[in-house]
mmCIF file with all atom_site columns, C-alpha atoms in Angstrom:
data_model
loop_
_atom_site.group_PDB
_atom_site.id
_atom_site.type_symbol
_atom_site.label_atom_id
_atom_site.label_alt_id
_atom_site.label_comp_id
_atom_site.label_asym_id
_atom_site.label_entity_id
_atom_site.label_seq_id
_atom_site.pdbx_PDB_ins_code
_atom_site.Cartn_x
_atom_site.Cartn_y
_atom_site.Cartn_z
_atom_site.occupancy
_atom_site.B_iso_or_equiv
_atom_site.pdbx_formal_charge
_atom_site.auth_seq_id
_atom_site.auth_comp_id
_atom_site.auth_asym_id
_atom_site.auth_atom_id
_atom_site.pdbx_PDB_model_num
ATOM 1   C CA . MET C 1 1   ? -17.605 -8.099  -3.936  1.00 0.00 ? 83  MET C CA 1
ATOM 2   C CA . ARG C 1 2   ? -16.514 -9.446  -0.573  1.00 0.00 ? 84  ARG C CA 1
ATOM 3   C CA . ILE C 1 3   ? -18.730 -8.013  2.143   1.00 0.00 ? 85  ILE C CA 1
ATOM 4   C CA . VAL C 1 4   ? -18.239 -8.523  5.889   1.00 0.00 ? 86  VAL C CA 1
ATOM 5   C CA . ILE C 1 5   ? -21.272 -8.026  8.139   1.00 0.00 ? 87  ILE C CA 1
ATOM 6   C CA . ALA C 1 6   ? -21.050 -7.383  11.876  1.00 0.00 ? 88  ALA C CA 1
ATOM 7   C CA . GLY C 1 7   ? -23.938 -8.881  13.796  1.00 0.00 ? 89  GLY C CA 1
ATOM 8   C CA . GLY C 1 8   ? -24.151 -11.683 11.265  1.00 0.00 ? 90  GLY C CA 1
ATOM 9   C CA . HIS C 1 9   ? -26.934 -13.587 13.030  1.00 0.00 ? 91  HIS C CA 1
ATOM 10  C CA . GLY C 1 10  ? -29.217 -10.585 13.482  1.00 0.00 ? 92  GLY C CA 1
ATOM 11  C CA . GLN C 1 11  ? -32.618 -10.532 11.819  1.00 0.00 ? 93  GLN C CA 1
ATOM 12  C CA . ILE C 1 12  ? -31.632 -7.966  9.199   1.00 0.00 ? 94  ILE C CA 1
ATOM 13  C CA . ALA C 1 13  ? -28.172 -9.457  8.673   1.00 0.00 ? 95  ALA C CA 1
ATOM 14  C CA . LEU C 1 14  ? -29.539 -12.936 7.946   1.00 0.00 ? 96  LEU C CA 1
ATOM 15  C CA . ARG C 1 15  ? -31.808 -11.503 5.263   1.00 0.00 ? 97  ARG C CA 1
ATOM 16  C CA . LEU C 1 16  ? -28.937 -9.445  3.839   1.00 0.00 ? 98  LEU C CA 1
ATOM 17  C CA . GLU C 1 17  ? -26.590 -12.431 3.736   1.00 0.00 ? 99  GLU C CA 1
ATOM 18  C CA . ARG C 1 18  ? -29.150 -14.409 1.761   1.00 0.00 ? 100 ARG C CA 1
ATOM 19  C CA . LEU C 1 19  ? -29.607 -11.584 -0.758  1.00 0.00 ? 101 LEU C CA 1
ATOM 20  C CA . LEU C 1 20  ? -25.892 -10.928 -1.227  1.00 0.00 ? 102 LEU C CA 1
ATOM 21  C CA . ALA C 1 21  ? -24.992 -14.610 -1.596  1.00 0.00 ? 103 ALA C CA 1
ATOM 22  C CA . ALA C 1 22  ? -27.831 -15.111 -4.092  1.00 0.00 ? 104 ALA C CA 1
ATOM 23  C CA . ARG C 1 23  ? -26.494 -12.337 -6.320  1.00 0.00 ? 105 ARG C CA 1
ATOM 24  C CA . GLY C 1 24  ? -23.013 -13.819 -6.265  1.00 0.00 ? 106 GLY C CA 1
ATOM 25  C CA . ASP C 1 25  ? -21.196 -11.752 -3.648  1.00 0.00 ? 107 ASP C CA 1
ATOM 26  C CA . GLU C 1 26  ? -18.772 -13.332 -1.198  1.00 0.00 ? 108 GLU C CA 1
ATOM 27  C CA . VAL C 1 27  ? -20.304 -12.766 2.236   1.00 0.00 ? 109 VAL C CA 1
ATOM 28  C CA . ALA C 1 28  ? -18.905 -13.214 5.735   1.00 0.00 ? 110 ALA C CA 1
ATOM 29  C CA . GLY C 1 29  ? -20.955 -12.727 8.889   1.00 0.00 ? 111 GLY C CA 1
ATOM 30  C CA . ILE C 1 30  ? -19.311 -11.980 12.236  1.00 0.00 ? 112 ILE C CA 1
ATOM 31  C CA . ILE C 1 31  ? -21.108 -13.926 14.967  1.00 0.00 ? 113 ILE C CA 1
ATOM 32  C CA . ARG C 1 32  ? -20.467 -14.385 18.676  1.00 0.00 ? 114 ARG C CA 1
ATOM 33  C CA . ASN C 1 33  ? -22.047 -17.823 19.069  1.00 0.00 ? 115 ASN C CA 1
ATOM 34  C CA . PRO C 1 34  ? -20.389 -20.629 17.061  1.00 0.00 ? 116 PRO C CA 1
ATOM 35  C CA . GLU C 1 35  ? -23.668 -22.571 17.185  1.00 0.00 ? 117 GLU C CA 1
ATOM 36  C CA . HIS C 1 36  ? -25.037 -20.121 14.612  1.00 0.00 ? 118 HIS C CA 1
ATOM 37  C CA . SER C 1 37  ? -22.392 -21.064 12.041  1.00 0.00 ? 119 SER C CA 1
ATOM 38  C CA . ASP C 1 38  ? -24.433 -23.684 10.204  1.00 0.00 ? 120 ASP C CA 1
ATOM 39  C CA . GLU C 1 39  ? -27.343 -21.278 9.739   1.00 0.00 ? 121 GLU C CA 1
ATOM 40  C CA . LEU C 1 40  ? -25.054 -18.768 8.024   1.00 0.00 ? 122 LEU C CA 1
ATOM 41  C CA . ARG C 1 41  ? -23.553 -21.474 5.827   1.00 0.00 ? 123 ARG C CA 1
ATOM 42  C CA . ARG C 1 42  ? -27.036 -22.512 4.694   1.00 0.00 ? 124 ARG C CA 1
ATOM 43  C CA . LEU C 1 43  ? -27.588 -18.937 3.520   1.00 0.00 ? 125 LEU C CA 1
ATOM 44  C CA . GLY C 1 44  ? -24.328 -18.967 1.573   1.00 0.00 ? 126 GLY C CA 1
ATOM 45  C CA . ALA C 1 45  ? -22.355 -16.873 4.071   1.00 0.00 ? 127 ALA C CA 1
ATOM 46  C CA . GLU C 1 46  ? -19.039 -17.623 5.748   1.00 0.00 ? 128 GLU C CA 1
ATOM 47  C CA . PRO C 1 47  ? -19.340 -17.594 9.564   1.00 0.00 ? 129 PRO C CA 1
ATOM 48  C CA . VAL C 1 48  ? -16.626 -15.662 11.404  1.00 0.00 ? 130 VAL C CA 1
ATOM 49  C CA . VAL C 1 49  ? -16.724 -16.310 15.157  1.00 0.00 ? 131 VAL C CA 1
ATOM 50  C CA . LEU C 1 50  ? -15.619 -13.197 17.036  1.00 0.00 ? 132 LEU C CA 1
ATOM 51  C CA . ASP C 1 51  ? -17.031 -11.299 20.016  1.00 0.00 ? 133 ASP C CA 1
ATOM 52  C CA . LEU C 1 52  ? -17.074 -7.596  19.167  1.00 0.00 ? 134 LEU C CA 1
ATOM 53  C CA . GLU C 1 53  ? -17.504 -6.731  22.857  1.00 0.00 ? 135 GLU C CA 1
ATOM 54  C CA . SER C 1 54  ? -14.075 -8.150  23.722  1.00 0.00 ? 136 SER C CA 1
ATOM 55  C CA . ALA C 1 55  ? -12.105 -8.205  20.438  1.00 0.00 ? 137 ALA C CA 1
ATOM 56  C CA . SER C 1 56  ? -9.288  -5.772  19.689  1.00 0.00 ? 138 SER C CA 1
ATOM 57  C CA . VAL C 1 57  ? -9.157  -3.473  16.678  1.00 0.00 ? 139 VAL C CA 1
ATOM 58  C CA . GLU C 1 58  ? -6.349  -5.636  15.279  1.00 0.00 ? 140 GLU C CA 1
ATOM 59  C CA . GLU C 1 59  ? -8.432  -8.820  15.595  1.00 0.00 ? 141 GLU C CA 1
ATOM 60  C CA . VAL C 1 60  ? -11.402 -7.277  13.804  1.00 0.00 ? 142 VAL C CA 1
ATOM 61  C CA . ALA C 1 61  ? -9.204  -5.680  11.139  1.00 0.00 ? 143 ALA C CA 1
ATOM 62  C CA . GLN C 1 62  ? -7.722  -9.089  10.411  1.00 0.00 ? 144 GLN C CA 1
ATOM 63  C CA . ARG C 1 63  ? -11.218 -10.407 9.612   1.00 0.00 ? 145 ARG C CA 1
ATOM 64  C CA . LEU C 1 64  ? -11.836 -7.411  7.347   1.00 0.00 ? 146 LEU C CA 1
ATOM 65  C CA . GLU C 1 65  ? -8.668  -7.829  5.275   1.00 0.00 ? 147 GLU C CA 1
ATOM 66  C CA . GLY C 1 66  ? -9.512  -8.100  1.577   1.00 0.00 ? 148 GLY C CA 1
ATOM 67  C CA . ALA C 1 67  ? -13.129 -6.958  1.961   1.00 0.00 ? 149 ALA C CA 1
ATOM 68  C CA . ASP C 1 68  ? -14.679 -4.494  -0.476  1.00 0.00 ? 150 ASP C CA 1
ATOM 69  C CA . ALA C 1 69  ? -17.313 -3.323  2.009   1.00 0.00 ? 151 ALA C CA 1
ATOM 70  C CA . ALA C 1 70  ? -18.251 -3.607  5.679   1.00 0.00 ? 152 ALA C CA 1
ATOM 71  C CA . VAL C 1 71  ? -21.771 -3.456  7.111   1.00 0.00 ? 153 VAL C CA 1
ATOM 72  C CA . PHE C 1 72  ? -22.443 -2.867  10.802  1.00 0.00 ? 154 PHE C CA 1
ATOM 73  C CA . ALA C 1 73  ? -25.776 -4.542  11.569  1.00 0.00 ? 155 ALA C CA 1
ATOM 74  C CA . ALA C 1 74  ? -25.103 -5.609  15.155  1.00 0.00 ? 156 ALA C CA 1
ATOM 75  C CA . GLY C 1 75  ? -27.350 -4.608  18.024  1.00 0.00 ? 157 GLY C CA 1
ATOM 76  C CA . ALA C 1 76  ? -27.756 -5.380  21.686  1.00 0.00 ? 158 ALA C CA 1
ATOM 77  C CA . GLY C 1 77  ? -31.408 -6.249  21.113  1.00 0.00 ? 159 GLY C CA 1
ATOM 78  C CA . PRO C 1 78  ? -34.633 -5.093  22.785  1.00 0.00 ? 160 PRO C CA 1
ATOM 79  C CA . GLY C 1 79  ? -34.188 -7.294  25.846  1.00 0.00 ? 161 GLY C CA 1
ATOM 80  C CA . SER C 1 80  ? -30.762 -5.942  26.767  1.00 0.00 ? 162 SER C CA 1
ATOM 81  C CA . GLY C 1 81  ? -29.931 -3.486  29.508  1.00 0.00 ? 163 GLY C CA 1
ATOM 82  C CA . VAL C 1 82  ? -28.244 -0.102  29.530  1.00 0.00 ? 164 VAL C CA 1
ATOM 83  C CA . GLY C 1 83  ? -24.733 -1.548  29.640  1.00 0.00 ? 165 GLY C CA 1
ATOM 84  C CA . ARG C 1 84  ? -25.017 -3.421  26.371  1.00 0.00 ? 166 ARG C CA 1
ATOM 85  C CA . LYS C 1 85  ? -26.387 -0.357  24.565  1.00 0.00 ? 167 LYS C CA 1
ATOM 86  C CA . GLU C 1 86  ? -22.984 1.156   25.291  1.00 0.00 ? 168 GLU C CA 1
ATOM 87  C CA . THR C 1 87  ? -20.868 -1.936  24.569  1.00 0.00 ? 169 THR C CA 1
ATOM 88  C CA . VAL C 1 88  ? -22.680 -3.094  21.409  1.00 0.00 ? 170 VAL C CA 1
ATOM 89  C CA . ASP C 1 89  ? -24.688 -0.278  19.858  1.00 0.00 ? 171 ASP C CA 1
ATOM 90  C CA . LYS C 1 90  ? -21.928 2.266   20.448  1.00 0.00 ? 172 LYS C CA 1
ATOM 91  C CA . ALA C 1 91  ? -18.566 0.682   21.293  1.00 0.00 ? 173 ALA C CA 1
ATOM 92  C CA . ALA C 1 92  ? -18.800 -2.248  18.854  1.00 0.00 ? 174 ALA C CA 1
ATOM 93  C CA . ALA C 1 93  ? -19.796 0.117   16.042  1.00 0.00 ? 175 ALA C CA 1
ATOM 94  C CA . VAL C 1 94  ? -16.806 2.351   16.811  1.00 0.00 ? 176 VAL C CA 1
ATOM 95  C CA . LEU C 1 95  ? -14.523 -0.695  16.967  1.00 0.00 ? 177 LEU C CA 1
ATOM 96  C CA . PHE C 1 96  ? -15.798 -2.018  13.639  1.00 0.00 ? 178 PHE C CA 1
ATOM 97  C CA . ALA C 1 97  ? -15.324 1.374   11.978  1.00 0.00 ? 179 ALA C CA 1
ATOM 98  C CA . ASP C 1 98  ? -11.770 1.694   13.338  1.00 0.00 ? 180 ASP C CA 1
ATOM 99  C CA . ALA C 1 99  ? -11.011 -1.828  12.140  1.00 0.00 ? 181 ALA C CA 1
ATOM 100 C CA . ALA C 1 100 ? -12.337 -1.011  8.654   1.00 0.00 ? 182 ALA C CA 1
ATOM 101 C CA . VAL C 1 101 ? -9.994  1.988   8.529   1.00 0.00 ? 183 VAL C CA 1
ATOM 102 C CA . ARG C 1 102 ? -7.066  -0.152  9.641   1.00 0.00 ? 184 ARG C CA 1
ATOM 103 C CA . ALA C 1 103 ? -7.880  -2.863  7.071   1.00 0.00 ? 185 ALA C CA 1
ATOM 104 C CA . GLY C 1 104 ? -8.276  -0.309  4.278   1.00 0.00 ? 186 GLY C CA 1
ATOM 105 C CA . VAL C 1 105 ? -11.972 -1.054  3.690   1.00 0.00 ? 187 VAL C CA 1
ATOM 106 C CA . ARG C 1 106 ? -13.424 2.265   2.530   1.00 0.00 ? 188 ARG C CA 1
ATOM 107 C CA . ARG C 1 107 ? -17.060 1.337   1.882   1.00 0.00 ? 189 ARG C CA 1
ATOM 108 C CA . PHE C 1 108 ? -18.858 1.267   5.230   1.00 0.00 ? 190 PHE C CA 1
ATOM 109 C CA . VAL C 1 109 ? -22.606 1.059   5.837   1.00 0.00 ? 191 VAL C CA 1
ATOM 110 C CA . ILE C 1 110 ? -24.031 1.270   9.347   1.00 0.00 ? 192 ILE C CA 1
ATOM 111 C CA . VAL C 1 111 ? -27.560 0.362   10.406  1.00 0.00 ? 193 VAL C CA 1
ATOM 112 C CA . SER C 1 112 ? -28.650 3.023   12.857  1.00 0.00 ? 194 SER C CA 1
ATOM 113 C CA . SER C 1 113 ? -32.100 3.977   14.134  1.00 0.00 ? 195 SER C CA 1
ATOM 114 C CA . MET C 1 114 ? -34.556 6.715   13.387  1.00 0.00 ? 196 MET C CA 1
ATOM 115 C CA . GLY C 1 115 ? -34.226 9.293   16.164  1.00 0.00 ? 197 GLY C CA 1
ATOM 116 C CA . ALA C 1 116 ? -30.590 8.431   16.931  1.00 0.00 ? 198 ALA C CA 1
ATOM 117 C CA . ASP C 1 117 ? -28.989 11.515  18.451  1.00 0.00 ? 199 ASP C CA 1
ATOM 118 C CA . PRO C 1 118 ? -25.994 11.895  20.787  1.00 0.00 ? 200 PRO C CA 1
ATOM 119 C CA . ALA C 1 119 ? -27.870 14.727  22.510  1.00 0.00 ? 201 ALA C CA 1
ATOM 120 C CA . HIS C 1 120 ? -31.089 12.737  23.016  1.00 0.00 ? 202 HIS C CA 1
ATOM 121 C CA . GLU C 1 121 ? -32.410 13.276  26.535  1.00 0.00 ? 203 GLU C CA 1
ATOM 122 C CA . GLY C 1 122 ? -33.954 10.822  28.961  1.00 0.00 ? 204 GLY C CA 1
ATOM 123 C CA . ASP C 1 123 ? -32.998 7.946   31.244  1.00 0.00 ? 205 ASP C CA 1
ATOM 124 C CA . GLU C 1 124 ? -35.105 5.086   29.908  1.00 0.00 ? 206 GLU C CA 1
ATOM 125 C CA . ILE C 1 125 ? -33.324 2.222   28.157  1.00 0.00 ? 207 ILE C CA 1
ATOM 126 C CA . PHE C 1 126 ? -34.596 3.359   24.753  1.00 0.00 ? 208 PHE C CA 1
ATOM 127 C CA . ASP C 1 127 ? -33.236 6.851   25.441  1.00 0.00 ? 209 ASP C CA 1
ATOM 128 C CA . VAL C 1 128 ? -29.830 5.345   26.176  1.00 0.00 ? 210 VAL C CA 1
ATOM 129 C CA . TYR C 1 129 ? -30.111 3.315   22.967  1.00 0.00 ? 211 TYR C CA 1
ATOM 130 C CA . LEU C 1 130 ? -30.836 6.386   20.832  1.00 0.00 ? 212 LEU C CA 1
ATOM 131 C CA . ARG C 1 131 ? -27.882 8.238   22.390  1.00 0.00 ? 213 ARG C CA 1
ATOM 132 C CA . ALA C 1 132 ? -25.574 5.265   21.828  1.00 0.00 ? 214 ALA C CA 1
ATOM 133 C CA . LYS C 1 133 ? -26.612 4.932   18.184  1.00 0.00 ? 215 LYS C CA 1
ATOM 134 C CA . GLY C 1 134 ? -26.266 8.689   17.720  1.00 0.00 ? 216 GLY C CA 1
ATOM 135 C CA . GLU C 1 135 ? -22.777 8.698   19.223  1.00 0.00 ? 217 GLU C CA 1
ATOM 136 C CA . ALA C 1 136 ? -21.739 5.808   16.976  1.00 0.00 ? 218 ALA C CA 1
ATOM 137 C CA . ASP C 1 137 ? -23.090 7.631   13.905  1.00 0.00 ? 219 ASP C CA 1
ATOM 138 C CA . ALA C 1 138 ? -21.255 10.809  14.856  1.00 0.00 ? 220 ALA C CA 1
ATOM 139 C CA . TYR C 1 139 ? -18.005 8.886   15.260  1.00 0.00 ? 221 TYR C CA 1
ATOM 140 C CA . VAL C 1 140 ? -18.340 7.239   11.855  1.00 0.00 ? 222 VAL C CA 1
ATOM 141 C CA . ARG C 1 141 ? -19.084 10.596  10.223  1.00 0.00 ? 223 ARG C CA 1
ATOM 142 C CA . GLY C 1 142 ? -15.755 11.875  11.528  1.00 0.00 ? 224 GLY C CA 1
ATOM 143 C CA . LEU C 1 143 ? -13.685 9.186   9.787   1.00 0.00 ? 225 LEU C CA 1
ATOM 144 C CA . ASP C 1 144 ? -12.387 10.597  6.509   1.00 0.00 ? 226 ASP C CA 1
ATOM 145 C CA . ALA C 1 145 ? -10.901 7.217   5.608   1.00 0.00 ? 227 ALA C CA 1
ATOM 146 C CA . LEU C 1 146 ? -14.396 5.714   5.232   1.00 0.00 ? 228 LEU C CA 1
ATOM 147 C CA . ASP C 1 147 ? -16.948 6.165   2.455   1.00 0.00 ? 229 ASP C CA 1
ATOM 148 C CA . TRP C 1 148 ? -19.777 5.796   4.936   1.00 0.00 ? 230 TRP C CA 1
ATOM 149 C CA . THR C 1 149 ? -23.538 5.677   4.580   1.00 0.00 ? 231 THR C CA 1
ATOM 150 C CA . ILE C 1 150 ? -25.798 5.691   7.648   1.00 0.00 ? 232 ILE C CA 1
ATOM 151 C CA . LEU C 1 151 ? -29.205 4.019   7.301   1.00 0.00 ? 233 LEU C CA 1
ATOM 152 C CA . ARG C 1 152 ? -31.908 4.828   9.859   1.00 0.00 ? 234 ARG C CA 1
ATOM 153 C CA . PRO C 1 153 ? -34.947 2.576   9.450   1.00 0.00 ? 235 PRO C CA 1
ATOM 154 C CA . GLY C 1 154 ? -38.289 3.329   11.042  1.00 0.00 ? 236 GLY C CA 1
ATOM 155 C CA . GLN C 1 155 ? -40.308 0.810   13.060  1.00 0.00 ? 237 GLN C CA 1
ATOM 156 C CA . LEU C 1 156 ? -39.062 -2.638  12.050  1.00 0.00 ? 238 LEU C CA 1
ATOM 157 C CA . THR C 1 157 ? -41.633 -5.329  11.255  1.00 0.00 ? 239 THR C CA 1
ATOM 158 C CA . ASN C 1 158 ? -41.501 -8.966  10.183  1.00 0.00 ? 240 ASN C CA 1
ATOM 159 C CA . ASP C 1 159 ? -44.103 -8.422  7.482   1.00 0.00 ? 241 ASP C CA 1
ATOM 160 C CA . ALA C 1 160 ? -43.168 -9.699  4.031   1.00 0.00 ? 242 ALA C CA 1
ATOM 161 C CA . GLY C 1 161 ? -41.189 -7.120  2.105   1.00 0.00 ? 243 GLY C CA 1
ATOM 162 C CA . THR C 1 162 ? -42.957 -5.209  -0.638  1.00 0.00 ? 244 THR C CA 1
ATOM 163 C CA . GLY C 1 163 ? -39.858 -3.792  -2.313  1.00 0.00 ? 245 GLY C CA 1
ATOM 164 C CA . LEU C 1 164 ? -41.497 -0.353  -2.093  1.00 0.00 ? 246 LEU C CA 1
ATOM 165 C CA . ILE C 1 165 ? -39.921 2.243   0.165   1.00 0.00 ? 247 ILE C CA 1
ATOM 166 C CA . ARG C 1 166 ? -39.314 5.881   0.984   1.00 0.00 ? 248 ARG C CA 1
ATOM 167 C CA . LEU C 1 167 ? -35.624 6.696   1.408   1.00 0.00 ? 249 LEU C CA 1
ATOM 168 C CA . GLU C 1 168 ? -34.708 10.293  2.164   1.00 0.00 ? 250 GLU C CA 1
ATOM 169 C CA . ALA C 1 169 ? -32.739 12.461  4.587   1.00 0.00 ? 251 ALA C CA 1
ATOM 170 C CA . ARG C 1 170 ? -36.027 12.933  6.476   1.00 0.00 ? 252 ARG C CA 1
ATOM 171 C CA . THR C 1 171 ? -38.990 10.638  5.916   1.00 0.00 ? 253 THR C CA 1
ATOM 172 C CA . GLY C 1 172 ? -40.995 11.063  9.098   1.00 0.00 ? 254 GLY C CA 1
ATOM 173 C CA . ARG C 1 173 ? -41.829 8.047   11.211  1.00 0.00 ? 255 ARG C CA 1
ATOM 174 C CA . GLY C 1 174 ? -43.359 4.866   9.872   1.00 0.00 ? 256 GLY C CA 1
ATOM 175 C CA . PRO C 1 175 ? -42.932 1.104   9.679   1.00 0.00 ? 257 PRO C CA 1
ATOM 176 C CA . VAL C 1 176 ? -40.693 -0.865  7.327   1.00 0.00 ? 258 VAL C CA 1
ATOM 177 C CA . PRO C 1 177 ? -40.294 -4.648  6.942   1.00 0.00 ? 259 PRO C CA 1
ATOM 178 C CA . ARG C 1 178 ? -36.883 -6.069  7.750   1.00 0.00 ? 260 ARG C CA 1
ATOM 179 C CA . ASP C 1 179 ? -36.950 -7.693  4.296   1.00 0.00 ? 261 ASP C CA 1
ATOM 180 C CA . ASP C 1 180 ? -36.966 -4.245  2.716   1.00 0.00 ? 262 ASP C CA 1
ATOM 181 C CA . VAL C 1 181 ? -34.236 -2.925  5.026   1.00 0.00 ? 263 VAL C CA 1
ATOM 182 C CA . ALA C 1 182 ? -32.004 -5.787  3.864   1.00 0.00 ? 264 ALA C CA 1
ATOM 183 C CA . ALA C 1 183 ? -32.829 -5.063  0.227   1.00 0.00 ? 265 ALA C CA 1
ATOM 184 C CA . VAL C 1 184 ? -31.884 -1.406  0.710   1.00 0.00 ? 266 VAL C CA 1
ATOM 185 C CA . LEU C 1 185 ? -28.608 -2.368  2.403   1.00 0.00 ? 267 LEU C CA 1
ATOM 186 C CA . ALA C 1 186 ? -27.738 -4.649  -0.518  1.00 0.00 ? 268 ALA C CA 1
ATOM 187 C CA . GLU C 1 187 ? -28.255 -1.736  -2.916  1.00 0.00 ? 269 GLU C CA 1
ATOM 188 C CA . LEU C 1 188 ? -26.380 0.762   -0.736  1.00 0.00 ? 270 LEU C CA 1
ATOM 189 C CA . VAL C 1 189 ? -23.310 -1.454  -0.438  1.00 0.00 ? 271 VAL C CA 1
ATOM 190 C CA . ASP C 1 190 ? -23.154 -1.468  -4.227  1.00 0.00 ? 272 ASP C CA 1
ATOM 191 C CA . THR C 1 191 ? -23.831 2.283   -4.603  1.00 0.00 ? 273 THR C CA 1
ATOM 192 C CA . PRO C 1 192 ? -20.778 4.240   -3.431  1.00 0.00 ? 274 PRO C CA 1
ATOM 193 C CA . ALA C 1 193 ? -22.386 7.465   -4.658  1.00 0.00 ? 275 ALA C CA 1
ATOM 194 C CA . THR C 1 194 ? -24.460 7.370   -1.446  1.00 0.00 ? 276 THR C CA 1
ATOM 195 C CA . ALA C 1 195 ? -21.303 7.901   0.627   1.00 0.00 ? 277 ALA C CA 1
ATOM 196 C CA . GLY C 1 196 ? -21.619 10.764  3.086   1.00 0.00 ? 278 GLY C CA 1
ATOM 197 C CA . LEU C 1 197 ? -25.398 10.437  3.399   1.00 0.00 ? 279 LEU C CA 1
ATOM 198 C CA . THR C 1 198 ? -27.534 9.761   6.461   1.00 0.00 ? 280 THR C CA 1
ATOM 199 C CA . LEU C 1 199 ? -30.819 8.296   5.233   1.00 0.00 ? 281 LEU C CA 1
ATOM 200 C CA . GLU C 1 200 ? -34.124 7.501   6.886   1.00 0.00 ? 282 GLU C CA 1
ATOM 201 C CA . LEU C 1 201 ? -36.139 4.550   5.596   1.00 0.00 ? 283 LEU C CA 1
ATOM 202 C CA . ILE C 1 202 ? -39.816 3.635   5.801   1.00 0.00 ? 284 ILE C CA 1
ATOM 203 C CA . SER C 1 203 ? -42.258 1.860   3.529   1.00 0.00 ? 285 SER C CA 1
ATOM 204 C CA . GLY C 1 204 ? -43.345 4.032   0.620   1.00 0.00 ? 286 GLY C CA 1
ATOM 205 C CA . PRO C 1 205 ? -44.083 4.279   -3.094  1.00 0.00 ? 287 PRO C CA 1
ATOM 206 C CA . ALA C 1 206 ? -40.700 3.758   -4.773  1.00 0.00 ? 288 ALA C CA 1
ATOM 207 C CA . PRO C 1 207 ? -38.999 0.501   -5.782  1.00 0.00 ? 289 PRO C CA 1
ATOM 208 C CA . VAL C 1 208 ? -35.779 -0.038  -3.798  1.00 0.00 ? 290 VAL C CA 1
ATOM 209 C CA . SER C 1 209 ? -33.425 0.388   -6.751  1.00 0.00 ? 291 SER C CA 1
ATOM 210 C CA . VAL C 1 210 ? -35.184 3.558   -7.892  1.00 0.00 ? 292 VAL C CA 1
ATOM 211 C CA . ALA C 1 211 ? -35.114 5.069   -4.395  1.00 0.00 ? 293 ALA C CA 1
ATOM 212 C CA . VAL C 1 212 ? -31.396 4.347   -3.943  1.00 0.00 ? 294 VAL C CA 1
ATOM 213 C CA . LYS C 1 213 ? -30.525 5.745   -7.361  1.00 0.00 ? 295 LYS C CA 1
ATOM 214 C CA . SER C 1 214 ? -32.533 8.863   -6.516  1.00 0.00 ? 296 SER C CA 1
ATOM 215 C CA . VAL C 1 215 ? -30.632 9.635   -3.323  1.00 0.00 ? 297 VAL C CA 1
ATOM 216 C CA . ALA C 1 216 ? -27.369 8.835   -5.103  1.00 0.00 ? 298 ALA C CA 1
ATOM 217 C CA . GLY C 1 217 ? -28.161 11.556  -7.615  1.00 0.00 ? 299 GLY C CA 1
ATOM 218 C CA . ASN C 1 218 ? -28.674 9.230   -10.577 1.00 0.00 ? 300 ASN C CA 1
#
């Protein structure tokens, strides 16, 4: 498979690129900073320098041509202000989804957040973030041209992955290592039977492959 990842230098994306390249997939990571190119190459991924906050749908679609799947793993980051929650967490996700439609890439996986909700109330930055992620999710759900899956991890940690998770429509809150989020994304990309599902993810009792097969109905 050829898989294009938005937010290619993010903490989850870097782990995902390593996993996908190791299993033999062709991986491209969209990055804003060209100085990150060598790091992606070391992982086996092709760096694609493009700023999703200023690029057009046509420009992004061009980078998606020939891909079998697209993964949106970009994020403004915890140190960013309200404006970038709108331009990255929402607008860039919408742009990437529109570009996937234009390029004919049906398989689309988006990394969201537990608690994402377009109707979430509050004025703190995290409230704005949850609204932005919720609005992006709602937009993606409305695109019939995409076989989308929305993944909503719990509290992200840098602990070593265990490969044991809980993956359901509703899991309740809990932590999950970024290693395990990447492992789940790698399975989801390759499991089109999860299309149309919004899934929460935390650490739990089930091996990743078993948990993904379970939600896929296998």
